[in-house]
Coordinates of C-alpha atoms and ligand atoms in Angstrom, one line a residue:
X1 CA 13.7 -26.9 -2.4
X2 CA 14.5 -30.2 -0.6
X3 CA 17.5 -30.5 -2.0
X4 CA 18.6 -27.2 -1.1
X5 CA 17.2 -27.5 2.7
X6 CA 19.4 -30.7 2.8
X7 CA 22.7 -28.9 1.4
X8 CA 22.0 -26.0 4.0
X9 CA 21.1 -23.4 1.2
X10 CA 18.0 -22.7 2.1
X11 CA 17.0 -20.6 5.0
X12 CA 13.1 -20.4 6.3
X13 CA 11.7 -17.1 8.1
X14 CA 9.2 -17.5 10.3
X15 CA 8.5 -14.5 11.3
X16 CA 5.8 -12.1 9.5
X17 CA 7.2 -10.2 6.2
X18 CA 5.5 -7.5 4.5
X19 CA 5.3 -7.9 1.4
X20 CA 5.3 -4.5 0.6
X21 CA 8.8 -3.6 1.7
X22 CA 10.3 -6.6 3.6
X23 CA 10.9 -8.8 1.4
X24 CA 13.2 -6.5 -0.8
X25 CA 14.8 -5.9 2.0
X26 CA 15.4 -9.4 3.0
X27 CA 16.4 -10.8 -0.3
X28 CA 18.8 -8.0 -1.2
X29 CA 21.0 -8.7 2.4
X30 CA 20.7 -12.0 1.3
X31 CA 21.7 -11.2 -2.6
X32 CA 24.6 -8.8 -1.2
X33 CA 26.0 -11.3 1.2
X34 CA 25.4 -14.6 -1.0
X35 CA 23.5 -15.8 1.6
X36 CA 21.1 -18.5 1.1
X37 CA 17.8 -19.0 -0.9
X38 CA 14.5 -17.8 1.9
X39 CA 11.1 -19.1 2.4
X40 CA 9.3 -16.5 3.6
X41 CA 6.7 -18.5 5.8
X42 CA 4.7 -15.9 7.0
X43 CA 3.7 -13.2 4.8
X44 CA 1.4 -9.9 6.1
X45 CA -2.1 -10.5 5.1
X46 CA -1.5 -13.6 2.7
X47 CA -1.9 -17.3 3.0
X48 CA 0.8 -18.0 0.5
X49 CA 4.2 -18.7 1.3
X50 CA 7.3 -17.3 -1.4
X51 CA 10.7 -18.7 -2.1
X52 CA 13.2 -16.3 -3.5
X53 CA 16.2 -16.8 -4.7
X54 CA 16.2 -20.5 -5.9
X55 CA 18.8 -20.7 -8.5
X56 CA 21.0 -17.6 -7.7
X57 CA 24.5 -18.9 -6.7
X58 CA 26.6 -20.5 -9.2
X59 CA 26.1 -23.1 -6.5
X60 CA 22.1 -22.8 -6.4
X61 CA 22.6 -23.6 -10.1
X62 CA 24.7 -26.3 -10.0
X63 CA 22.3 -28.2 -7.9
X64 CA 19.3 -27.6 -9.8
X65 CA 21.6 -29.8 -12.5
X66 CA 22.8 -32.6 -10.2
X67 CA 26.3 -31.0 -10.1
X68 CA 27.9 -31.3 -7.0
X69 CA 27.6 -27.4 -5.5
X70 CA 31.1 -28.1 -3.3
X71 CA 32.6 -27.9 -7.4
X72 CA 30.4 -25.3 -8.8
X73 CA 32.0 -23.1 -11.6
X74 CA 31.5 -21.8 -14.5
X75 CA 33.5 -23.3 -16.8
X76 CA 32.0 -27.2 -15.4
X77 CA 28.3 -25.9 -15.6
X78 CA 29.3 -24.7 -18.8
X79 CA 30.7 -27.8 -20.6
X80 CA 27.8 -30.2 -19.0
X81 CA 24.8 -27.7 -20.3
X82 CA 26.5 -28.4 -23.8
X83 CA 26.5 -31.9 -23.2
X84 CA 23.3 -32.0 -21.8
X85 CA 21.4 -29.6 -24.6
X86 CA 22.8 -31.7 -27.4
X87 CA 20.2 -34.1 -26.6
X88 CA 16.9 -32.7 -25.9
X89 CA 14.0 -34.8 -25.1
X90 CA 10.7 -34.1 -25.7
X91 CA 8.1 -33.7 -22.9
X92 CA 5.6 -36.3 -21.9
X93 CA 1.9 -36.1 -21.7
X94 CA 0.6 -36.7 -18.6
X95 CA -3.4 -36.8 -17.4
X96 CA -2.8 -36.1 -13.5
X97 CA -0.6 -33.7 -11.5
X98 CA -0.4 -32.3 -8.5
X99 CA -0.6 -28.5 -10.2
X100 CA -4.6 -29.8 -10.9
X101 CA -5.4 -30.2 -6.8
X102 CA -6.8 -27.3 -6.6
X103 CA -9.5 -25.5 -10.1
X104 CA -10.4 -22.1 -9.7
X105 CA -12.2 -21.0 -12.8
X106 CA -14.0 -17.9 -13.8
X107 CA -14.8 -15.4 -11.2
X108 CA -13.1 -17.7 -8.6
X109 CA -9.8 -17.2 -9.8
X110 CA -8.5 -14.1 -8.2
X111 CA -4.3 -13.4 -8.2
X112 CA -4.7 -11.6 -4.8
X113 CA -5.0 -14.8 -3.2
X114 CA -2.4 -16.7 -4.7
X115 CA -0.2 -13.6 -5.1
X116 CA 1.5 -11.8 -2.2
X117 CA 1.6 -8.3 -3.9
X118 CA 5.6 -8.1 -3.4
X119 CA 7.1 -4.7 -4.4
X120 CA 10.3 -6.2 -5.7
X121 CA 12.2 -2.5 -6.1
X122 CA 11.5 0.8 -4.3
X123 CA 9.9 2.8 -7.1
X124 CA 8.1 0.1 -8.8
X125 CA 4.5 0.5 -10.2
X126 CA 2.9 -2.0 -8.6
X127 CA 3.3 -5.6 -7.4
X128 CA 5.0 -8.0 -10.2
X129 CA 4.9 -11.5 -10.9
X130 CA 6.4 -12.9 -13.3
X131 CA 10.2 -12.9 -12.3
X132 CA 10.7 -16.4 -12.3
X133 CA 7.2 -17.6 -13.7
X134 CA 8.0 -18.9 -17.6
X135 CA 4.7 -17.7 -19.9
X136 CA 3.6 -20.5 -22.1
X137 CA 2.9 -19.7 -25.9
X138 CA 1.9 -21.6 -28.7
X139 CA 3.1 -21.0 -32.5
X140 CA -0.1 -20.9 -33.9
X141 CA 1.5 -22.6 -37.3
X142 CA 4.1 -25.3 -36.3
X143 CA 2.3 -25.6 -32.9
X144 CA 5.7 -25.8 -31.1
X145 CA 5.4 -23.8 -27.1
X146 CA 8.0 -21.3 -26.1
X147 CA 8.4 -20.5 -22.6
X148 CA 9.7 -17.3 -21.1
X149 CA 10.3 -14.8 -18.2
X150 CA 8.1 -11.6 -19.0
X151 CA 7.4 -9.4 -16.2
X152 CA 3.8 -9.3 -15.4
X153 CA 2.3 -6.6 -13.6
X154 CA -0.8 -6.6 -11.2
X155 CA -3.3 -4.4 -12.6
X156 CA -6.5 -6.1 -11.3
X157 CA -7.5 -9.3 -9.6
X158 CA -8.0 -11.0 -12.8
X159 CA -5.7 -8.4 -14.8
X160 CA -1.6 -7.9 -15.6
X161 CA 0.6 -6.7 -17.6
X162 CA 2.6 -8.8 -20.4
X163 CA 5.8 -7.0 -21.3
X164 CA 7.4 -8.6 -24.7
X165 CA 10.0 -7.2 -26.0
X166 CA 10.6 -7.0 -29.8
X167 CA 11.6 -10.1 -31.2
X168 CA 11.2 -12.6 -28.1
X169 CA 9.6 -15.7 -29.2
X170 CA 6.4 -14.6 -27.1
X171 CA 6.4 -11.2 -28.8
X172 CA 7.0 -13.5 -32.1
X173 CA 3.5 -15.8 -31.2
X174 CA 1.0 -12.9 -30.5
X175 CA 2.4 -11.2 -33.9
X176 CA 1.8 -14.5 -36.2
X177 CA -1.6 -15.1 -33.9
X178 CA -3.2 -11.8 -34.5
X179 CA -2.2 -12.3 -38.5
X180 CA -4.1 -15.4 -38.3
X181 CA -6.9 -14.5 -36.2
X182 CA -7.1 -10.5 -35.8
X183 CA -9.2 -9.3 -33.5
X184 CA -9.1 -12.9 -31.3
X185 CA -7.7 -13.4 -27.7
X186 CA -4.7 -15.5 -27.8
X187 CA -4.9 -17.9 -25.0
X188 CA -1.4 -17.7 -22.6
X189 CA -0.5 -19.5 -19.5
X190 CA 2.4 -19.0 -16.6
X191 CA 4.0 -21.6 -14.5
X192 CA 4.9 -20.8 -11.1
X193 CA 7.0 -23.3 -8.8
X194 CA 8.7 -25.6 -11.8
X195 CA 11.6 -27.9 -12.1
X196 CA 14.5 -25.2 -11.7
X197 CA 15.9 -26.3 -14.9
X198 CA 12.6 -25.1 -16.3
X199 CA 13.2 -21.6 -15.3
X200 CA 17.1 -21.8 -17.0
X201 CA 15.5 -23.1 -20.0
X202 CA 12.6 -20.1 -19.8
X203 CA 15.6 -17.2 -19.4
X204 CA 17.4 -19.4 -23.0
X205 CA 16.8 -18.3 -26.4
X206 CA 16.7 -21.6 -27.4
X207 CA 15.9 -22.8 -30.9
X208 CA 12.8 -23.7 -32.2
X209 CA 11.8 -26.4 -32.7
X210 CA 12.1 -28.7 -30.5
X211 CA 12.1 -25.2 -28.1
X212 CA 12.6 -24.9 -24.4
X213 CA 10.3 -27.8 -22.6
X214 CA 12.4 -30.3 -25.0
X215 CA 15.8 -28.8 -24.0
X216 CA 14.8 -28.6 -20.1
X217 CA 14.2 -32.5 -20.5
X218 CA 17.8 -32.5 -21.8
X219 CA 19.0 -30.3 -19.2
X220 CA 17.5 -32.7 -16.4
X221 CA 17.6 -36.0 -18.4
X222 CA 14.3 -36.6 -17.8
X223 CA 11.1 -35.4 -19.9
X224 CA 9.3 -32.7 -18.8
X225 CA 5.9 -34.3 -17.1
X226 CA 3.0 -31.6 -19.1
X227 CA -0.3 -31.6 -18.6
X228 CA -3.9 -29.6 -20.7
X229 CA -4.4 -26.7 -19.7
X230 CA -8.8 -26.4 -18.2
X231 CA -9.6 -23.4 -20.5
X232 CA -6.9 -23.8 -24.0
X233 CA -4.9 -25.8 -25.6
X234 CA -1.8 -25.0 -23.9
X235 CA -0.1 -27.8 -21.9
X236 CA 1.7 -27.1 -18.7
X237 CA 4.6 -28.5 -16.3
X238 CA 2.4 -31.3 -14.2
X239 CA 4.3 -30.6 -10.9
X240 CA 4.3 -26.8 -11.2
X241 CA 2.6 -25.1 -8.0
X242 CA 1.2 -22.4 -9.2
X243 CA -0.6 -22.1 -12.5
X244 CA -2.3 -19.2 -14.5
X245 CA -4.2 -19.4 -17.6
X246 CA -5.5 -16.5 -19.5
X247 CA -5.5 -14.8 -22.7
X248 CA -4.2 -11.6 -24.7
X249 CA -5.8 -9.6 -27.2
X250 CA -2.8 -8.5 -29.7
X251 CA -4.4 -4.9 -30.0
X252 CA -5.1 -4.2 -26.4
X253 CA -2.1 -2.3 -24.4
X254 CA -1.7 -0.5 -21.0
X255 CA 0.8 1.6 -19.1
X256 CA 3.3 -0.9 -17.2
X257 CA 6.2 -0.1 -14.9
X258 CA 8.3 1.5 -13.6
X259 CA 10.5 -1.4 -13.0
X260 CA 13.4 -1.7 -11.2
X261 CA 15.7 -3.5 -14.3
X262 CA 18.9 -5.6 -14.0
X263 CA 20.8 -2.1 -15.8
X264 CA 20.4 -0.7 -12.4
X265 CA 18.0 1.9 -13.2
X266 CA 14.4 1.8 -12.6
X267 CA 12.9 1.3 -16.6
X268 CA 10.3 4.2 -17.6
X269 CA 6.4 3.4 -17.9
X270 CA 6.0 1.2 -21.2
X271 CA 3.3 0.1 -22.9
X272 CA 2.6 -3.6 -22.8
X273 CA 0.2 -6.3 -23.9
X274 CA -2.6 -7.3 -21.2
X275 CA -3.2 -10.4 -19.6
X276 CA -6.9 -11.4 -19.2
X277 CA -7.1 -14.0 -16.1
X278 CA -9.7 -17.0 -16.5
X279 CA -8.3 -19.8 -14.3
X280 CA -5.8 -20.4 -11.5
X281 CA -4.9 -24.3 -11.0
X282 CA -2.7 -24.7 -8.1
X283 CA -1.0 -27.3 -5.5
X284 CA -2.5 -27.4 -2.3
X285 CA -0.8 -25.2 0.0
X286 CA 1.1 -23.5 -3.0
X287 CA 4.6 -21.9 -2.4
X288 CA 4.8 -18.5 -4.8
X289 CA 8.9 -17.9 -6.4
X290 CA 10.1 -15.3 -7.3
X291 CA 13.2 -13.1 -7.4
X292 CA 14.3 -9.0 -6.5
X293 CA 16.1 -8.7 -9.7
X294 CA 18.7 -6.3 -9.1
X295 CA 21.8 -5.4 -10.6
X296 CA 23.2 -8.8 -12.2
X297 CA 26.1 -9.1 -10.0
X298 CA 24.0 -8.6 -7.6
X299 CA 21.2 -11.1 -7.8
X300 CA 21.0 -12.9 -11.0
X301 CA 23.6 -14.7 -11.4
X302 CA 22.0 -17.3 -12.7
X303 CA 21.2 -15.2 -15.7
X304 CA 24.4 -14.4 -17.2
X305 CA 25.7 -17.6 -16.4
X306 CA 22.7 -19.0 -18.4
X307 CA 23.2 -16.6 -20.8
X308 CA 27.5 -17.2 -20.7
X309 CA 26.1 -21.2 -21.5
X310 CA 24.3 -20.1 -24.8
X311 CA 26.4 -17.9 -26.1
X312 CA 29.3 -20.6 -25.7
X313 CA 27.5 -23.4 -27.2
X314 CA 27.5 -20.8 -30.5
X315 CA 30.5 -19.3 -30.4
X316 CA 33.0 -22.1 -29.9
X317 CA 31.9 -23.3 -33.3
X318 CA 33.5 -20.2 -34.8
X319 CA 36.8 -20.9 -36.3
X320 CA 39.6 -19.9 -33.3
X321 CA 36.8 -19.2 -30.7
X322 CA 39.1 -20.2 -28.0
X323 CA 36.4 -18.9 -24.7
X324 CA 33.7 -16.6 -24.4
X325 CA 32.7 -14.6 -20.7
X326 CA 29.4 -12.8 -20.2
X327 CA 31.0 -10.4 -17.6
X328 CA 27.7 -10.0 -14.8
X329 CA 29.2 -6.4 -14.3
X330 CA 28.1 -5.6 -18.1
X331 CA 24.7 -5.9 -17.9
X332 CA 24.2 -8.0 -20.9
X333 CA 25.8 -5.2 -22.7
X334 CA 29.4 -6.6 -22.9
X335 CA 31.0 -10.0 -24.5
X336 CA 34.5 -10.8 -24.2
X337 CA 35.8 -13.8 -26.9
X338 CA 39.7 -15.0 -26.7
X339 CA 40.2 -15.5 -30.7
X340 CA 43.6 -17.5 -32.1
X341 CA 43.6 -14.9 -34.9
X342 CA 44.1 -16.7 -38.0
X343 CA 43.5 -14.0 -40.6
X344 CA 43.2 -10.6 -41.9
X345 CA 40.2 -9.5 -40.8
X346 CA 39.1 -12.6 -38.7
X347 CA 38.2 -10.6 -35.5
X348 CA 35.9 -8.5 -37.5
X349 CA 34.4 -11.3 -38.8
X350 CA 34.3 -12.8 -35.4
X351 CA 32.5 -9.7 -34.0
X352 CA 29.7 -9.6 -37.0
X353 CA 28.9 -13.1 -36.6
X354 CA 28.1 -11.9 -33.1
X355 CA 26.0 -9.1 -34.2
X356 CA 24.5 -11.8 -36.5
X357 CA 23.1 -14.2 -34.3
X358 CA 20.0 -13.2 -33.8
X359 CA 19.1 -16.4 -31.9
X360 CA 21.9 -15.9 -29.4
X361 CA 24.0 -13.2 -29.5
X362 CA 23.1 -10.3 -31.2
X363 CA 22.1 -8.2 -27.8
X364 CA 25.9 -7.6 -27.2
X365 CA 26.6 -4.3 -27.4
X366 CA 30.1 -4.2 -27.2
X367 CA 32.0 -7.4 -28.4
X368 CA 35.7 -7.3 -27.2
X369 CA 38.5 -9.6 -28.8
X370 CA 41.2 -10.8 -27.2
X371 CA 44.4 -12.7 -27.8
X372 CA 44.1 -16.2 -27.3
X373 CA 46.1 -16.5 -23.8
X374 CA 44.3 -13.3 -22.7
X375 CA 41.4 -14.8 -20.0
X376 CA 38.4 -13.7 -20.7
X377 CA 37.7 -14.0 -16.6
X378 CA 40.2 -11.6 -15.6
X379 CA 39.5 -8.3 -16.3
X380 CA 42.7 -6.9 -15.5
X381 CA 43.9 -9.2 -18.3
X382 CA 41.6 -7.7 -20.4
X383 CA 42.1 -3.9 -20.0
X384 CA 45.7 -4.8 -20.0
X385 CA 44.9 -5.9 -23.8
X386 CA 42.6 -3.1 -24.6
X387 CA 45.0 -0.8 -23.2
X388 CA 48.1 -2.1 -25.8
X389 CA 46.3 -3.3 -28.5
X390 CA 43.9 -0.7 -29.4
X391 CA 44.4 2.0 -32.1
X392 CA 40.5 3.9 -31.7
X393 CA 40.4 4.5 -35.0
X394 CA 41.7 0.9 -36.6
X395 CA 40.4 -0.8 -34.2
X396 CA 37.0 -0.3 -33.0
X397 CA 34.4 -1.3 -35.2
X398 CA 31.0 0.2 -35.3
X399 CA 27.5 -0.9 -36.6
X400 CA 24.7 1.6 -36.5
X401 CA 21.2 1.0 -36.1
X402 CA 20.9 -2.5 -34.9
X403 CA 17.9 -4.0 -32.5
X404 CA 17.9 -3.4 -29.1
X405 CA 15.7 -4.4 -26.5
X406 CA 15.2 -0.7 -25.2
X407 CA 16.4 -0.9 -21.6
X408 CA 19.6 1.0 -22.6
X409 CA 19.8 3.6 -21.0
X410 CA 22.5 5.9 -22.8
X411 CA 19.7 6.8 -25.0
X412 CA 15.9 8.9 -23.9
X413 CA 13.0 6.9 -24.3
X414 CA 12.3 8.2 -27.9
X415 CA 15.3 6.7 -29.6
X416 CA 15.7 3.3 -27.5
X417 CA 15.0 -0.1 -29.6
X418 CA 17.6 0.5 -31.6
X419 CA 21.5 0.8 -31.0
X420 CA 24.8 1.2 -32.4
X421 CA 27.0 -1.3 -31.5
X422 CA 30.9 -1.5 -31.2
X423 CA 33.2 -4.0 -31.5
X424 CA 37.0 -3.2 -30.1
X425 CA 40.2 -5.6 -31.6
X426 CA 42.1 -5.5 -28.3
X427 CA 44.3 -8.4 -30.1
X428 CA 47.9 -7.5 -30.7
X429 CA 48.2 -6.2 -34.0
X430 CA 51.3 -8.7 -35.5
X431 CA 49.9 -7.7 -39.4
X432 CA 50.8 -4.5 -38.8
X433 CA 54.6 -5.6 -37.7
X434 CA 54.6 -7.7 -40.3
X435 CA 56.6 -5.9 -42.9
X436 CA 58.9 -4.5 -40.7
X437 CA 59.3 -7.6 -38.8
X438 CA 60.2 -5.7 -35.4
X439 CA 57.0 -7.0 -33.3
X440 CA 57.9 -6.7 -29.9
X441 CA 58.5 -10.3 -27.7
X442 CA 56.1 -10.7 -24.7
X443 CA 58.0 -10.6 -21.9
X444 CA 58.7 -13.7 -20.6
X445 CA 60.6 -15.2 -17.7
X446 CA 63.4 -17.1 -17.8
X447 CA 63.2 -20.5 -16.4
X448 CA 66.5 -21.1 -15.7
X449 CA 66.8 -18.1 -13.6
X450 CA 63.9 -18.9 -11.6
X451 CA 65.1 -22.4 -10.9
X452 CA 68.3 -21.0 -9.9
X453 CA 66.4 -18.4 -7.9
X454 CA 64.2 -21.4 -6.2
X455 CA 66.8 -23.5 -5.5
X456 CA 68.4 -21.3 -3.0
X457 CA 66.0 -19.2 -2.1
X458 CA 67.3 -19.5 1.7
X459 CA 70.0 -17.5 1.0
X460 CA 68.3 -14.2 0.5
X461 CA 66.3 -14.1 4.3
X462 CA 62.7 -13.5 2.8
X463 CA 60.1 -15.1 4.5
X464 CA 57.1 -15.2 1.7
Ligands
FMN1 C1 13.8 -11.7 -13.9 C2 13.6 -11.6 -15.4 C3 12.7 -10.7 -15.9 C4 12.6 -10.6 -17.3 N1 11.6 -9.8 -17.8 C5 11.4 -9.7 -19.1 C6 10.3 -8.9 -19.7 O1 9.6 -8.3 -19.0 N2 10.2 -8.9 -21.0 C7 11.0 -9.6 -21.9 O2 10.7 -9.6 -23.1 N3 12.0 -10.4 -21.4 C8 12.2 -10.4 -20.0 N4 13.3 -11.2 -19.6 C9 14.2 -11.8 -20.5 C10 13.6 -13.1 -21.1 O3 13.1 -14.0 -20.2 C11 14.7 -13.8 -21.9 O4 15.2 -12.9 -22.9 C12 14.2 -15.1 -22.6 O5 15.2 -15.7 -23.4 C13 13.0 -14.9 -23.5 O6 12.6 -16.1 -24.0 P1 12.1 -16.3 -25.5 O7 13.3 -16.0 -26.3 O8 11.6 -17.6 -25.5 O9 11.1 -15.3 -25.7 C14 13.4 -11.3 -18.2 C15 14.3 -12.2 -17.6 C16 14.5 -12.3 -16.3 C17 15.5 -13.3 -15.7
MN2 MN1 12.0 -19.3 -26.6

């Protein structure tokens, strides 16, 4: 947050919010306009300060990993998260930290004073924290912690929801937990206020073991600092301001939502797992982060860039992966991959090791291929290639009945975690000229005309 004041990307309001509506409003002007990160200093009824919108910008996210934000792009953050991830470093153990200055155990842990109740979308069911709070789990085998973004609902003081999806690594910990200890509460904690690149690693599947703290050391080049949690064995980031610790019982479920998802519909009313508060550690004079999610070319950027930054550092090592591009526009839904088709059947191949990956990639709904040449950025460059390239029924390739994480909403409730997917060749088809050896030449300009053309340009009057 310092480092953002200094570079001018932060912006603090003074006057008083309501959380209720206000700071929707605020954030999504801000979101629409890439404006700047917002403390929100003053907020209706509540001691607690909240900053939205930390790690937003492509240039929000370069900062957070000591890139210089005049240079942000892609492509850069891209090729230094590889660099960075191949060398994960595991967190250190540390006794004090300033997430411990302030113990509130038991009965004096209560969420409604460290949580603003902030209505992030009209239409959701009730206040939500965890947008940008990573929950801590333990394999309860291997003993390795995963940390992710789960929405949490306010349900009570000491009371949210939990919302794992099928298959997250959280959703993976409570199912091996309650095999090993039915009936028991498995203990869960949620860092609010972390190092950003925390929060990148919490939105990455990343593998496990060494899991996400090790790669957010990586990422920053620095351990992370951890610390015990007061009422489990969890440990959590030491410099975190905000810290909840509580448990789940696998069986228990409650009604959760709406909420207002990145598709851009608000999500039906699920059922999710509950989370029993029975401490609250925080920094004196905590701040509170979070994020109005949004559409994610709206708001979080940071996500399919993120996610663009994954996907890439498993693709490439496909044969002929030349580039990958998570479009923000296709809502996780949609991958585009330039191939240098080698083979028969190599884009196929391409788009079922996709489908495959079920540590990185299998979410993609639609996979589109491209000529090498073709950029993936551009989307003009890539309709141009769906529309020449593509017979329907050669082309497109489908697989039926794969997992989905059930906000998809061409489907009703009933039928939603799990999807057909479809993969479309938009390559040119030369094994089909092949034979006849009449494939048609790109065009392609002549140089020597355009020299010519150049060199006496003055001759034909246009000013350009
Ligand atoms: C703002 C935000 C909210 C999210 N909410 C949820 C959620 O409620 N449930 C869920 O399973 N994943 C949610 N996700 C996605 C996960 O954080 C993401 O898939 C992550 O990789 C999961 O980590 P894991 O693989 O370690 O489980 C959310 C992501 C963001 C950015
Ligand atoms: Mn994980």
């Amino acid at each position: 947050m310092i480092l953002l004041e200094k570079k001018g990307l932060l912006a603090k309001v003074k006057a008083e919010v309501d959380p209720e509506w206000e700071i929707n409003g605020v954030t999504k002007k801000l979101q629409d306009t890439w404006g700047p990160a917002v403390l929100f200093e003053n907020v209706k009824r509540h001691k607690v300060r909240v900053l939205c919108g930390l790690i937003e910008t492509l240039e929000r996210i370069a900062l957070a990993l000591d890139i210089d934000p005049a240079d942000a792009d892609v492509r850069k953050i891209r090729e230094e998260w590889l660099k960075r991830i191949e060398h994960p470093i595991p967190p250190k153990i540390v006794k004090n930290g300033p997430c411990k200055e302030n113990i509130l155990l038991g009965d004096k842990a209560d969420l409604d004073a460290i949580f603003p109740p902030i209505r992030w979308h009209k239409g959701d069911g009730g206040p939500y924290i965890g947008t940008l709070a990573p929950v801590i789990t333990k394999d309860s085998e291997t003993k390795v912690q995963n940390a992710g973004i789960y929405r949490m609902m306010v349900m009570a003081k000491n009371e949210t929801g939990l919302y794992l999806c099928p298959g997250q690594h959280g959703y993976q910990h409570l199912q091996k937990w309650s095999l090993l200890y039915p009936s028991k509460p498995m203990p869960v904690a949620v860092a609010i206020g972390t190092d950003p690149v925390y929060l990148l690693a919490a939105v990455t599947k990343f593998r496990h073991p060494p899991g996400e703290e090790a790669y957010a050391g990586g990422l920053r080049k620095e351990p992370v600092e951890l610390i015990k949690c007061e009422t489990c064995d969890l440990e959590v980031p030491a410099t975190a301001e905000i810290i909840l610790e509580g448990e789940v019982y696998p069986e228990e479920l409650k009604p959760d939502g709406p909420f207002g998802e990145y598709t851009g519909y608000l999500g039906g009313v699920t059922t999710v797992n509950v989370f029993h508060l029975k401490a609250i550690t925080h920094r004196d004079n905590p701040i509170f982060q979070g994020t109005r999610c949004g559409r994610p070319w709206e708001a979080g950027i940071y996500s399919p860039t993120v996610m663009e930054c994954v996907v890439y550092s498993r693709l490439r090592k496909l044969p002929g992966v030349v580039d990958v591009h998570v479009p923000p526009s296709g809502c996780y839904f949609k991958l585009i991959i330039s191939l240098r088709k080698s083979w028969p059947g190599h884009v196929n191949e391409i788009i079922h090791a996709v489908w495959g990956d079920a540590e990185a990639a299998s979410f993609f709904k639609n996979v589109v291929v491209v000529d090498e040449g073709v950029d993936v950025y551009n989307p003009v460059e890539v309709e141009w290639a769906i529309a020449n390239h593509v017979q329907p029924d050669r082309d497109i390739v489908i697989a039926p009945r794969c997992p989905d994480i059930g906000l998809d909403v061409s489907q009703p409730y009933s039928k939603r975690y799990l999807t057909a997917k479809w993969g479309i060749d938009a390559t040119m088809p030369v094994e089909e000229y092949k034979a006849e050896g009449t494939e048609p030449p790109p065009l392609c300009d002549d140089p020597d005309i355009k020299a010519k053309v150049e060199a006496q340009w003055e001759k034909y009057g246009i000013t350009i």
